[in-house]
mmCIF file of C-alpha atoms and ligand atoms in Angstrom:
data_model
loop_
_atom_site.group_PDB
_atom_site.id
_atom_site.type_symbol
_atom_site.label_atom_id
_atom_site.label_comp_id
_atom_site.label_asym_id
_atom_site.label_seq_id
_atom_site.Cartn_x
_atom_site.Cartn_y
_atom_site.Cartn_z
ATOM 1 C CA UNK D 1 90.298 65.362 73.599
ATOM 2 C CA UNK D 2 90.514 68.756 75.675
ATOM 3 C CA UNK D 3 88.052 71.120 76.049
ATOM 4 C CA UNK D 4 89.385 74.630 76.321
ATOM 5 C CA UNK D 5 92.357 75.693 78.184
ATOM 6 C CA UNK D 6 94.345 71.952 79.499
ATOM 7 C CA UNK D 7 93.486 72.057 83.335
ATOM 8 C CA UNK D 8 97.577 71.800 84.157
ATOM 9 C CA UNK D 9 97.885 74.951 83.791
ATOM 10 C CA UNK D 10 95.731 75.940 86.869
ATOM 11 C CA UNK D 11 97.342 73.217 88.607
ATOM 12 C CA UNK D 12 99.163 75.183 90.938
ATOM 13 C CA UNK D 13 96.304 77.465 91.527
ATOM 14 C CA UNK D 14 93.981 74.786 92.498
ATOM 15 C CA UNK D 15 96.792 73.094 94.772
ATOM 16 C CA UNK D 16 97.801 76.707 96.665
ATOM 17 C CA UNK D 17 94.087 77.541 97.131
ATOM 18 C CA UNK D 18 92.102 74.461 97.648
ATOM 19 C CA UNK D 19 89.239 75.536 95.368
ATOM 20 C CA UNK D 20 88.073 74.376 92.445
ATOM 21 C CA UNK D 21 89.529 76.502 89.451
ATOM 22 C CA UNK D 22 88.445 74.171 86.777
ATOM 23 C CA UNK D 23 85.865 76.616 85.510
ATOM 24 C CA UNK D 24 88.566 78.806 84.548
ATOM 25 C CA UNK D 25 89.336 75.779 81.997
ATOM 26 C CA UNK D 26 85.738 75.163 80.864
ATOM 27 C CA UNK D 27 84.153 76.568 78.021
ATOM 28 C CA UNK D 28 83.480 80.399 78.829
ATOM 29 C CA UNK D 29 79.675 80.351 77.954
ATOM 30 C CA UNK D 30 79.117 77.141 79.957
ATOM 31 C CA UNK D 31 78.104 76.755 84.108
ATOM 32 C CA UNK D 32 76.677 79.319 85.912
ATOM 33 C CA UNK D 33 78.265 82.871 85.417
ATOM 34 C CA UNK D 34 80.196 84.135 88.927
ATOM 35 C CA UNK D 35 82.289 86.840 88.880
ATOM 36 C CA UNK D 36 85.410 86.075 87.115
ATOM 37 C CA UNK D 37 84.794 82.275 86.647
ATOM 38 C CA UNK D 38 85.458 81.864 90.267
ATOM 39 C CA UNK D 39 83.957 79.368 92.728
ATOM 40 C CA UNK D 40 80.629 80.242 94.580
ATOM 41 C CA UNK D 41 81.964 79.833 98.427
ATOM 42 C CA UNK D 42 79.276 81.586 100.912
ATOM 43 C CA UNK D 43 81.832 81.023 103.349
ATOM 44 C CA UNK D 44 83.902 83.549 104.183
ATOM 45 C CA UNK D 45 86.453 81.810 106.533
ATOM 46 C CA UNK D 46 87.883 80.583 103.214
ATOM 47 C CA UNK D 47 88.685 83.017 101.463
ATOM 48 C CA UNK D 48 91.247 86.046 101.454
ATOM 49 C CA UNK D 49 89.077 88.263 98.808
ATOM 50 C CA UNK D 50 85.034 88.152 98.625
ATOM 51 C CA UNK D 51 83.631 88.788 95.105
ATOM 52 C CA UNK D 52 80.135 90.067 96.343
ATOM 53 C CA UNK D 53 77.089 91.122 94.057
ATOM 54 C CA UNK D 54 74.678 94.139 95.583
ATOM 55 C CA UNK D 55 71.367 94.411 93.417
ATOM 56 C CA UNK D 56 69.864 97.515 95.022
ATOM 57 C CA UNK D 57 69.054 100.567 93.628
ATOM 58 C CA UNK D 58 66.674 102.466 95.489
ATOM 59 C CA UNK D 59 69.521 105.068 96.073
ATOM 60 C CA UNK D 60 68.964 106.139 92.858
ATOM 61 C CA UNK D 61 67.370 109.551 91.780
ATOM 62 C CA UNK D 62 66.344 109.705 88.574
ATOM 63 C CA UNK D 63 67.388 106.414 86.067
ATOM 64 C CA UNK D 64 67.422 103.652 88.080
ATOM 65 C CA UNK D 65 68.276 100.095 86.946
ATOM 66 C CA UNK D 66 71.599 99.236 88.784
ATOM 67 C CA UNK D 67 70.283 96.734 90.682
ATOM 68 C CA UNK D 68 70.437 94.729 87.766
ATOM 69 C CA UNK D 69 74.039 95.043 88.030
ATOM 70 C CA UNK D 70 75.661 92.188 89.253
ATOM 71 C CA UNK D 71 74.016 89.687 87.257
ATOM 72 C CA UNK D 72 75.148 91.416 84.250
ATOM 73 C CA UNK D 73 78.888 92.093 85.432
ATOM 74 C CA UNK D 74 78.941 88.160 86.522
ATOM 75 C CA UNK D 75 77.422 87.086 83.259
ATOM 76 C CA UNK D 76 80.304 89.923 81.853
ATOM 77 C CA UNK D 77 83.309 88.950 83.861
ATOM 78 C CA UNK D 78 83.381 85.645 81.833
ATOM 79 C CA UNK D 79 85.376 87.488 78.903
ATOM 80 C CA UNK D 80 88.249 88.071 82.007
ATOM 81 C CA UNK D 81 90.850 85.612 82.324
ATOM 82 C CA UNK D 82 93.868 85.096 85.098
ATOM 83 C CA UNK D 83 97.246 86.809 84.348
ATOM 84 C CA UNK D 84 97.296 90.589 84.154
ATOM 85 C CA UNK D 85 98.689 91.782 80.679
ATOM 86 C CA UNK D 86 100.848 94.431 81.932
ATOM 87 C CA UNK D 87 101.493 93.762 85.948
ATOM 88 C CA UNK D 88 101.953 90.061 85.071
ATOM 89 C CA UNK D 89 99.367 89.491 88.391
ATOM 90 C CA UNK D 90 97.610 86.394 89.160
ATOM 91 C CA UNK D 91 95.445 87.230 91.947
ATOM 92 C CA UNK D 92 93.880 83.676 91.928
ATOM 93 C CA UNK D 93 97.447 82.645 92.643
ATOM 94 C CA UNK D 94 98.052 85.558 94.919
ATOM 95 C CA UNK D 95 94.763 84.665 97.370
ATOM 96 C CA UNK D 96 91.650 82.445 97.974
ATOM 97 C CA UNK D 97 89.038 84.215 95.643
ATOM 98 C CA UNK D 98 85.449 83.858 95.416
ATOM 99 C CA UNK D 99 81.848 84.777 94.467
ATOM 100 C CA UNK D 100 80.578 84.959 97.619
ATOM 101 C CA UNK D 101 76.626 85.325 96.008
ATOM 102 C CA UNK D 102 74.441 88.832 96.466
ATOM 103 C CA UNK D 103 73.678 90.291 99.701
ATOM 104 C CA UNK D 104 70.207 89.432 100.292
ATOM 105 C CA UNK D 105 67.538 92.022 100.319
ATOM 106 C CA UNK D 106 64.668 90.935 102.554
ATOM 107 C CA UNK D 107 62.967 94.633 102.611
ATOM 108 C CA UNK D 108 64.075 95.880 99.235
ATOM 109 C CA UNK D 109 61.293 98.653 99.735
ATOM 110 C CA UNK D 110 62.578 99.907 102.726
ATOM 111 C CA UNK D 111 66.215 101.765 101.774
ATOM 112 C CA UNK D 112 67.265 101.966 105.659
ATOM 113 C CA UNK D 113 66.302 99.065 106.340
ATOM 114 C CA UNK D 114 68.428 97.405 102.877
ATOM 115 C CA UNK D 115 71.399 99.667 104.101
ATOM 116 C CA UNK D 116 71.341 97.676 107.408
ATOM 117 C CA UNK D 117 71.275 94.534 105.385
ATOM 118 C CA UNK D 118 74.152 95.582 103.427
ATOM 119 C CA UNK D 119 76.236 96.597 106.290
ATOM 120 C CA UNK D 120 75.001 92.908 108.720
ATOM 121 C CA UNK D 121 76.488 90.754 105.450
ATOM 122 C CA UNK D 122 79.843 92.866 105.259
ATOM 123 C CA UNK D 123 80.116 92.531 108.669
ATOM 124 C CA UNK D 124 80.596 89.075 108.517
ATOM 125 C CA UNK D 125 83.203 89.227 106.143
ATOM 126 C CA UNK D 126 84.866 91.838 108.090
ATOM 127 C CA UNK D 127 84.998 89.019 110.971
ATOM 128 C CA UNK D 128 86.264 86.755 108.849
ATOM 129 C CA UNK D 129 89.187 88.864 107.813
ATOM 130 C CA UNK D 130 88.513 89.073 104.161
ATOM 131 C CA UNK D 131 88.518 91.815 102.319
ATOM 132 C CA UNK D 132 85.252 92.701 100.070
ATOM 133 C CA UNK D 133 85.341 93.547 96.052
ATOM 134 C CA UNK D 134 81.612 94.327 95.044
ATOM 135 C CA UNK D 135 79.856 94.690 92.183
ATOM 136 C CA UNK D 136 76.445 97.319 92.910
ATOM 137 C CA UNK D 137 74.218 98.675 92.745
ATOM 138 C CA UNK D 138 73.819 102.147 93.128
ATOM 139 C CA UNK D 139 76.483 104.600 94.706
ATOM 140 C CA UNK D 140 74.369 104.682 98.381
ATOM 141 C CA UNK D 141 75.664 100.745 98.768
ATOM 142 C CA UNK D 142 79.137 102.205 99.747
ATOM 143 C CA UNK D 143 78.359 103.724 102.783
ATOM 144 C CA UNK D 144 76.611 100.935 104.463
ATOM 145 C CA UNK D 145 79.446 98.781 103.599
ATOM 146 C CA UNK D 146 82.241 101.203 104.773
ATOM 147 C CA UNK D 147 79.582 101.043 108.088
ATOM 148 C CA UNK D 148 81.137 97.797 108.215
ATOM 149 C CA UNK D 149 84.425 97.760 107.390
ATOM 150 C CA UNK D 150 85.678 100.961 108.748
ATOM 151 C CA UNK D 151 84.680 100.042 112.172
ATOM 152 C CA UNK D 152 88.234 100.359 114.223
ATOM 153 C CA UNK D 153 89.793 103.953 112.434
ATOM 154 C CA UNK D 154 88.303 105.834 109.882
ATOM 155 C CA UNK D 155 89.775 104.990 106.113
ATOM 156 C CA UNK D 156 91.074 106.665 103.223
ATOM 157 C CA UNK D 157 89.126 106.348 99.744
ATOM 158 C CA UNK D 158 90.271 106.496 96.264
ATOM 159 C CA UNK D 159 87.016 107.708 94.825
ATOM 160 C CA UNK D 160 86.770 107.832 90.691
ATOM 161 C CA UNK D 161 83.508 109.428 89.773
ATOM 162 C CA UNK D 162 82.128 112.376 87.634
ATOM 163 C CA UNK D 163 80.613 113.505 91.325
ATOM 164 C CA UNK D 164 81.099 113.952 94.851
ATOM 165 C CA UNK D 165 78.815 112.479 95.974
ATOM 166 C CA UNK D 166 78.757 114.547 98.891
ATOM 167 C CA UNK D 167 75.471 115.808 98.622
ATOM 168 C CA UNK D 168 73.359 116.467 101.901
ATOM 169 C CA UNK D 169 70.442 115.564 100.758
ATOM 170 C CA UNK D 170 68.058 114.344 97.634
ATOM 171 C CA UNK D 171 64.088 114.854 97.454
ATOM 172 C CA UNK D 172 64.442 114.832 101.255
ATOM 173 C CA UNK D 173 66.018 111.756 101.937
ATOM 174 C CA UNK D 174 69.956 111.577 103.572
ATOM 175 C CA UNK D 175 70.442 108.462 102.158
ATOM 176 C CA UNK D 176 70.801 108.419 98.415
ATOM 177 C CA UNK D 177 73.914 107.597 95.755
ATOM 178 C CA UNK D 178 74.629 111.229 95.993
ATOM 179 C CA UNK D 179 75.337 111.817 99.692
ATOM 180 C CA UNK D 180 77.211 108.436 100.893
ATOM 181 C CA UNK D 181 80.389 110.056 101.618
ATOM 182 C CA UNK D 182 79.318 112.979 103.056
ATOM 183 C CA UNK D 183 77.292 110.411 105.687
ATOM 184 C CA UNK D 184 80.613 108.362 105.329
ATOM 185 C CA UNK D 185 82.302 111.417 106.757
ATOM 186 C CA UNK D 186 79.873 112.439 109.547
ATOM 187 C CA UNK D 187 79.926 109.049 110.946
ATOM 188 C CA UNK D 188 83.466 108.721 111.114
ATOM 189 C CA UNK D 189 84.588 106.120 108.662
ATOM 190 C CA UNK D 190 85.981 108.312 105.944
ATOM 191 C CA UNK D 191 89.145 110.554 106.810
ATOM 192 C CA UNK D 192 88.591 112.813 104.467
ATOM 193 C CA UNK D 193 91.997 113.936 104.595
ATOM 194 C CA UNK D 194 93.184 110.647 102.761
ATOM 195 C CA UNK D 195 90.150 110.860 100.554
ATOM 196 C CA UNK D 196 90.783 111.715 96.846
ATOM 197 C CA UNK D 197 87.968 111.798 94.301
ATOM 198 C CA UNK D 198 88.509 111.607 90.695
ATOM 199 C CA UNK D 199 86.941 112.606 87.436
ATOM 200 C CA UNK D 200 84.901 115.083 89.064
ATOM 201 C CA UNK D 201 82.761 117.376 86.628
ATOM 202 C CA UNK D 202 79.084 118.264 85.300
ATOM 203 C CA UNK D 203 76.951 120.798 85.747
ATOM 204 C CA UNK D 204 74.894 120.776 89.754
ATOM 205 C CA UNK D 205 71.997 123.184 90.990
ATOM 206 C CA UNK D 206 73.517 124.018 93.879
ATOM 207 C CA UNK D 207 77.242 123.867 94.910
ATOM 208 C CA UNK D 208 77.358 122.529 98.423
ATOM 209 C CA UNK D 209 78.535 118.585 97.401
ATOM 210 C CA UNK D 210 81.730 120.006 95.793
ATOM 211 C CA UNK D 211 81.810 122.579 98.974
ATOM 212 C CA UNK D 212 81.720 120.265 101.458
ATOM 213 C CA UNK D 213 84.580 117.405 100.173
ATOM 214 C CA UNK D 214 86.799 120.744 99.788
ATOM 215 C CA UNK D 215 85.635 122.080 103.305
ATOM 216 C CA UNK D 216 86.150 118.708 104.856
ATOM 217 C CA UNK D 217 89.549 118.760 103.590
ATOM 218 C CA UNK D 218 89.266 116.072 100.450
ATOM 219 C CA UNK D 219 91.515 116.339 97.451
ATOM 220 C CA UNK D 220 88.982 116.729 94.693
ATOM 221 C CA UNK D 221 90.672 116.489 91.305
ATOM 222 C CA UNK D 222 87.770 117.497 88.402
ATOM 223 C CA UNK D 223 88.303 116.278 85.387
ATOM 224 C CA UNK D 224 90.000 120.062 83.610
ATOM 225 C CA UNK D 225 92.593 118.970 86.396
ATOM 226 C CA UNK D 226 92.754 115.331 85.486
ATOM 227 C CA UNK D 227 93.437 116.243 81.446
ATOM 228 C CA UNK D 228 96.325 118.602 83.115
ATOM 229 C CA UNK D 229 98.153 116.280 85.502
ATOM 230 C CA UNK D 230 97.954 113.683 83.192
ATOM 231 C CA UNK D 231 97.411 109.899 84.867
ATOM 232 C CA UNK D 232 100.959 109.613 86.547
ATOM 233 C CA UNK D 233 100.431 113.337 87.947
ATOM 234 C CA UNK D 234 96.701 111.974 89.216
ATOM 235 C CA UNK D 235 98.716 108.942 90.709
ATOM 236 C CA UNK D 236 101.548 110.730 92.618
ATOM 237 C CA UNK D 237 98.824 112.681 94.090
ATOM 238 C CA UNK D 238 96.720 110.481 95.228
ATOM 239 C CA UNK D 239 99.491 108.241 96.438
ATOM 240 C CA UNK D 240 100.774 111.399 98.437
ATOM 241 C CA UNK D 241 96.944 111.691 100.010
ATOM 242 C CA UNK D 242 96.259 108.177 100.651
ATOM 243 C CA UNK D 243 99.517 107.564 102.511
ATOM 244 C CA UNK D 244 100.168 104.054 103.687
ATOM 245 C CA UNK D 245 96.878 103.844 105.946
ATOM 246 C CA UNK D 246 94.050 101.541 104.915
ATOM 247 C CA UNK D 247 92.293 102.500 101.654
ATOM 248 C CA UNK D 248 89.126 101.780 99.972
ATOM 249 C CA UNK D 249 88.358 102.535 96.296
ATOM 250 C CA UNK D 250 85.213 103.118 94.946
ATOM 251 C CA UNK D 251 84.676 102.881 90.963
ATOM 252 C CA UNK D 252 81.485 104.876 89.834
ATOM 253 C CA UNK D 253 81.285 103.702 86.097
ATOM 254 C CA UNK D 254 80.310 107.368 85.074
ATOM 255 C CA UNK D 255 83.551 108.289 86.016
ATOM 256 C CA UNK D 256 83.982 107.254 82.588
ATOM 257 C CA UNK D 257 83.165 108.975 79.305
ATOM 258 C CA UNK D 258 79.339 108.128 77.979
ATOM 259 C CA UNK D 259 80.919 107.155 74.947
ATOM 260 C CA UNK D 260 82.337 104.063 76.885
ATOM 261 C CA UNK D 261 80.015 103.503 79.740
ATOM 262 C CA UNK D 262 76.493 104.400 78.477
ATOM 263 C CA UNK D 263 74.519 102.417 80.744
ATOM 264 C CA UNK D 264 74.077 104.259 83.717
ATOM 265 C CA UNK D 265 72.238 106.247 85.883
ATOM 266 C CA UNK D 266 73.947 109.608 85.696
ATOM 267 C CA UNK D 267 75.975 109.823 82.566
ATOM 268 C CA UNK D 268 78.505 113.211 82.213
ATOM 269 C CA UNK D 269 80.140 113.893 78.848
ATOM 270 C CA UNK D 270 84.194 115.239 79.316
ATOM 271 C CA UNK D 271 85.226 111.644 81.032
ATOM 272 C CA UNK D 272 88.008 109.432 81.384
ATOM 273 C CA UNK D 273 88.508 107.178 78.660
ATOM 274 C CA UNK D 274 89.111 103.210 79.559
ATOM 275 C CA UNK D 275 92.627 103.069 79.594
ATOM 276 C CA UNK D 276 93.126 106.346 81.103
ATOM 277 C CA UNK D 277 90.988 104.470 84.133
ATOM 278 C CA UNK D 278 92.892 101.318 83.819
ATOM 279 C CA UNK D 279 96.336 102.951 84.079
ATOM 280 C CA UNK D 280 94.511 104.981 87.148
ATOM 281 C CA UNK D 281 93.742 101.771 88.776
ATOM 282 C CA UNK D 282 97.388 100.103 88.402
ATOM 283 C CA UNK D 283 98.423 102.729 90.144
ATOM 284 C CA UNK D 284 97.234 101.981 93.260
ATOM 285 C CA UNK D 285 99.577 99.084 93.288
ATOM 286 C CA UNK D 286 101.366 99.344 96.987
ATOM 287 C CA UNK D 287 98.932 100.484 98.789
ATOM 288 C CA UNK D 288 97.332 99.132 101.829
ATOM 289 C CA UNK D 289 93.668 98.543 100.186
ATOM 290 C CA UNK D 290 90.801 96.930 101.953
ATOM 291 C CA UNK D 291 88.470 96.907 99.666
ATOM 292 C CA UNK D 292 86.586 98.689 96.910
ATOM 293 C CA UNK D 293 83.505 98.158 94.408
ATOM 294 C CA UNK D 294 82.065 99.211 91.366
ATOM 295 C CA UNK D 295 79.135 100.988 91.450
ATOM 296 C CA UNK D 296 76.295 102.532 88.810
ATOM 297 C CA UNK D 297 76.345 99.851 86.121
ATOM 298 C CA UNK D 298 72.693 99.712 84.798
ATOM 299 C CA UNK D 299 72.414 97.042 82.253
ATOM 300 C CA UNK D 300 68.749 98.375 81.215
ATOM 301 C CA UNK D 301 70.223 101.826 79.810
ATOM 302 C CA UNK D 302 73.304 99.611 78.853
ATOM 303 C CA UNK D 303 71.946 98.138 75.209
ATOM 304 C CA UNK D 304 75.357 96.875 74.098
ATOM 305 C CA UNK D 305 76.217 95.530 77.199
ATOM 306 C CA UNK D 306 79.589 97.202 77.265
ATOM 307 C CA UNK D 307 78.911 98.706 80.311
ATOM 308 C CA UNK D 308 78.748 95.858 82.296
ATOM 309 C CA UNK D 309 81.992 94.789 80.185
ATOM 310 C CA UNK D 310 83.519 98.086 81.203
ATOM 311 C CA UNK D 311 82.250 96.895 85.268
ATOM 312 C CA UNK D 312 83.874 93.693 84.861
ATOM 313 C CA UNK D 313 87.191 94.668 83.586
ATOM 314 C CA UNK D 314 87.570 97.258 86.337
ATOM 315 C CA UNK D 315 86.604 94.752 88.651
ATOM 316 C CA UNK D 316 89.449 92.723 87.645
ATOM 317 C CA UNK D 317 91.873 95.529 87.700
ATOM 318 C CA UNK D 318 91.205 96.185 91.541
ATOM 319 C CA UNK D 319 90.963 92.838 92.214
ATOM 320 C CA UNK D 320 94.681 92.578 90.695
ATOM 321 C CA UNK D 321 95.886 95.303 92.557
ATOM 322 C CA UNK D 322 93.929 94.108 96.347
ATOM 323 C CA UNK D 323 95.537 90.455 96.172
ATOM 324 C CA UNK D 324 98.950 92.007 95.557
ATOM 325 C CA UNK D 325 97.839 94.065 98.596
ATOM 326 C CA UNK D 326 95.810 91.181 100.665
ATOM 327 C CA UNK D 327 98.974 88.605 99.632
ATOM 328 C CA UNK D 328 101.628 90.859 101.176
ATOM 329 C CA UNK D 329 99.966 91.413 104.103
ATOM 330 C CA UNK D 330 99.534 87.487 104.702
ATOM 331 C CA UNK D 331 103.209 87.128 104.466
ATOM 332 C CA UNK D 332 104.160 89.739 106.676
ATOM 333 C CA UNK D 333 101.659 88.122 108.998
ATOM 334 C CA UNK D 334 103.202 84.805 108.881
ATOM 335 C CA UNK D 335 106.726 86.142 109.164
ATOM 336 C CA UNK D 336 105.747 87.499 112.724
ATOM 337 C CA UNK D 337 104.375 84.270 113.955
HETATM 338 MN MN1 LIG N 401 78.777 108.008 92.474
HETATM 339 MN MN1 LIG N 402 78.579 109.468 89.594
#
């Protein structure tokens, strides 16, 4: 008698990847959650795409809670299954995928001090030539990753998010989920030229974060904009920004609409809906993406546990659209040696 799904049909996934996909057959409630169903591999050198989990929150200003994230997105992810309805991707066909575990947090008091954790783990996977798909955390764990990853040029960014996040500072500290890119910039791993952020809107004290992404030369499309352009318009601009140079995306679940994403840390009314963000997200197909995460998913403000639904699905969009991207780039690879 079979359980589930019959394992043949992840034959050939098992056979072109060399992993164990049988927990893609198994009962969905059974094992121990990973993101996606996918192996737990800590190391790097096999894989193409690492699924990574950052539990840290001390970024966060006022409702806190995202560390709590990844567990809930992993436990979440389970409800995700291979092919893509309307792309017709397989990524787990596409490249070697895996939960590559949480980054450890040693000195989880001490925010520099995590950031520098963040940024030693990524580096790794950097080495390894794999490109990272995290699940946070709060919005600060993006720059100490791009620290990492954005190492030999500065990158472009597909940001989605009801803010800039381009703050200078918060309470006094530089380091918080509402100044990463304007660090990100200042350091030299954002060009904010190919930057586009998306969604933008919600009332601020002071208007400097929205003054700087324009005076540093970002496209900043708020969300009045966004309800114009319509999701194609949003896509043929940001394709037009991004260019064909490397590209990150970073998914802030408040991006969203409240009435879809509830649990998090700094909700805004007048947001995308879920498909409007899911047609966003296919539209990146083509581009030369590196990475990305989702940020801002806190499961204790999230009492349905949609949210971390919501976190999970997008998670599985990008990851559709960065094996299309990771894949090409392998064969074009092997075609030159
Ligand atoms: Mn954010
Ligand atoms: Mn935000």
């Amino acid at each position: 008698m079979l359980l589930g799904n019959p394992p043949v049909e992840y034959g050939t996934t098992f056979m072109a990847n060399e992993l164990d996909y049988t927990s893609m057959s198994a009962p969905r409630y059974s094992g121990i959650p990973t993101f996606m169903r996918t192996p737990l591999i800590r190391d790097p050198s096999k894989l193409d795409i690492a699924l990574v989990g950052v539990p840290f929150d001390a970024g966060s200003e006022n409702r806190p809670g995202q560390r709590h994230g990844p567990r809930e997105i992993r436990n979440m992810s389970s409800m995700t299954r291979s092919v893509h309805h309307v792309t017709k991707i397989n990524p787990y066909e596409l490249c070697r995928i895996a939960d590559m575990g949480d980054v450890p947090f040693p000195q989880a008091f001490d925010l520099e001090r995590s950031h520098a954790d963040i940024t030693r783990f990524y580096d790794t996977i950097r080495e390894a030539r794999v490109a990272p798909l995290s699940a946070g955390g709060d919005h600060s764990i993006s720059l100490p990753i791009l620290r990492a990853i954005a190492v030999e040029e500065p990158v472009g960014m597909v940001h989605i998010d009801a803010h800039t996040d381009t703050c200078d500072e918060e309470l006094g500290s530089r380091f918080t989920h509402g100044t990463p890119f304007r660090r990100a910039v200042e350091e030299g791993l954002l060009d904010p030229k190919r930057v586009v952020q998306i969604g933008i809107r919600g009332a601020q004290n002071s208007e400097e974060g929205w003054a700087f992404s324009l005076d540093s030369g970002m496209r900043v499309i708020y969300m009045e904009e966004f309800s114009q352009l319509g999701v194609e318009g949003v896509i043929a601009e940001l394709r037009c920004r991004t260019g064909n140079g490397p590209t990150y995306v970073s998914f802030d679940v408040d991006s969203l609409d409240p009435a879809f994403a509830p649990g998090t840390g700094t909700p805004e009314i007048g947001g995308m809906t879920t498909i409007e963000a899911q047609r966003l997200l296919r539209g990146l197909r083509g581009l030369h993406l590196i990475g990305g995460d989702v940020v801002e998913v806190s499961p204790p403000f999230d009492l349905s546990g949609n949210t971390a639904l919501v976190g999970a699905t997008m998670m599985y969009e990008i990851l559709c659209v960065l094996a299309e991207a990771v894949a090409q780039r392998k064969q074009i690879a092997t075609r030159e040696t």
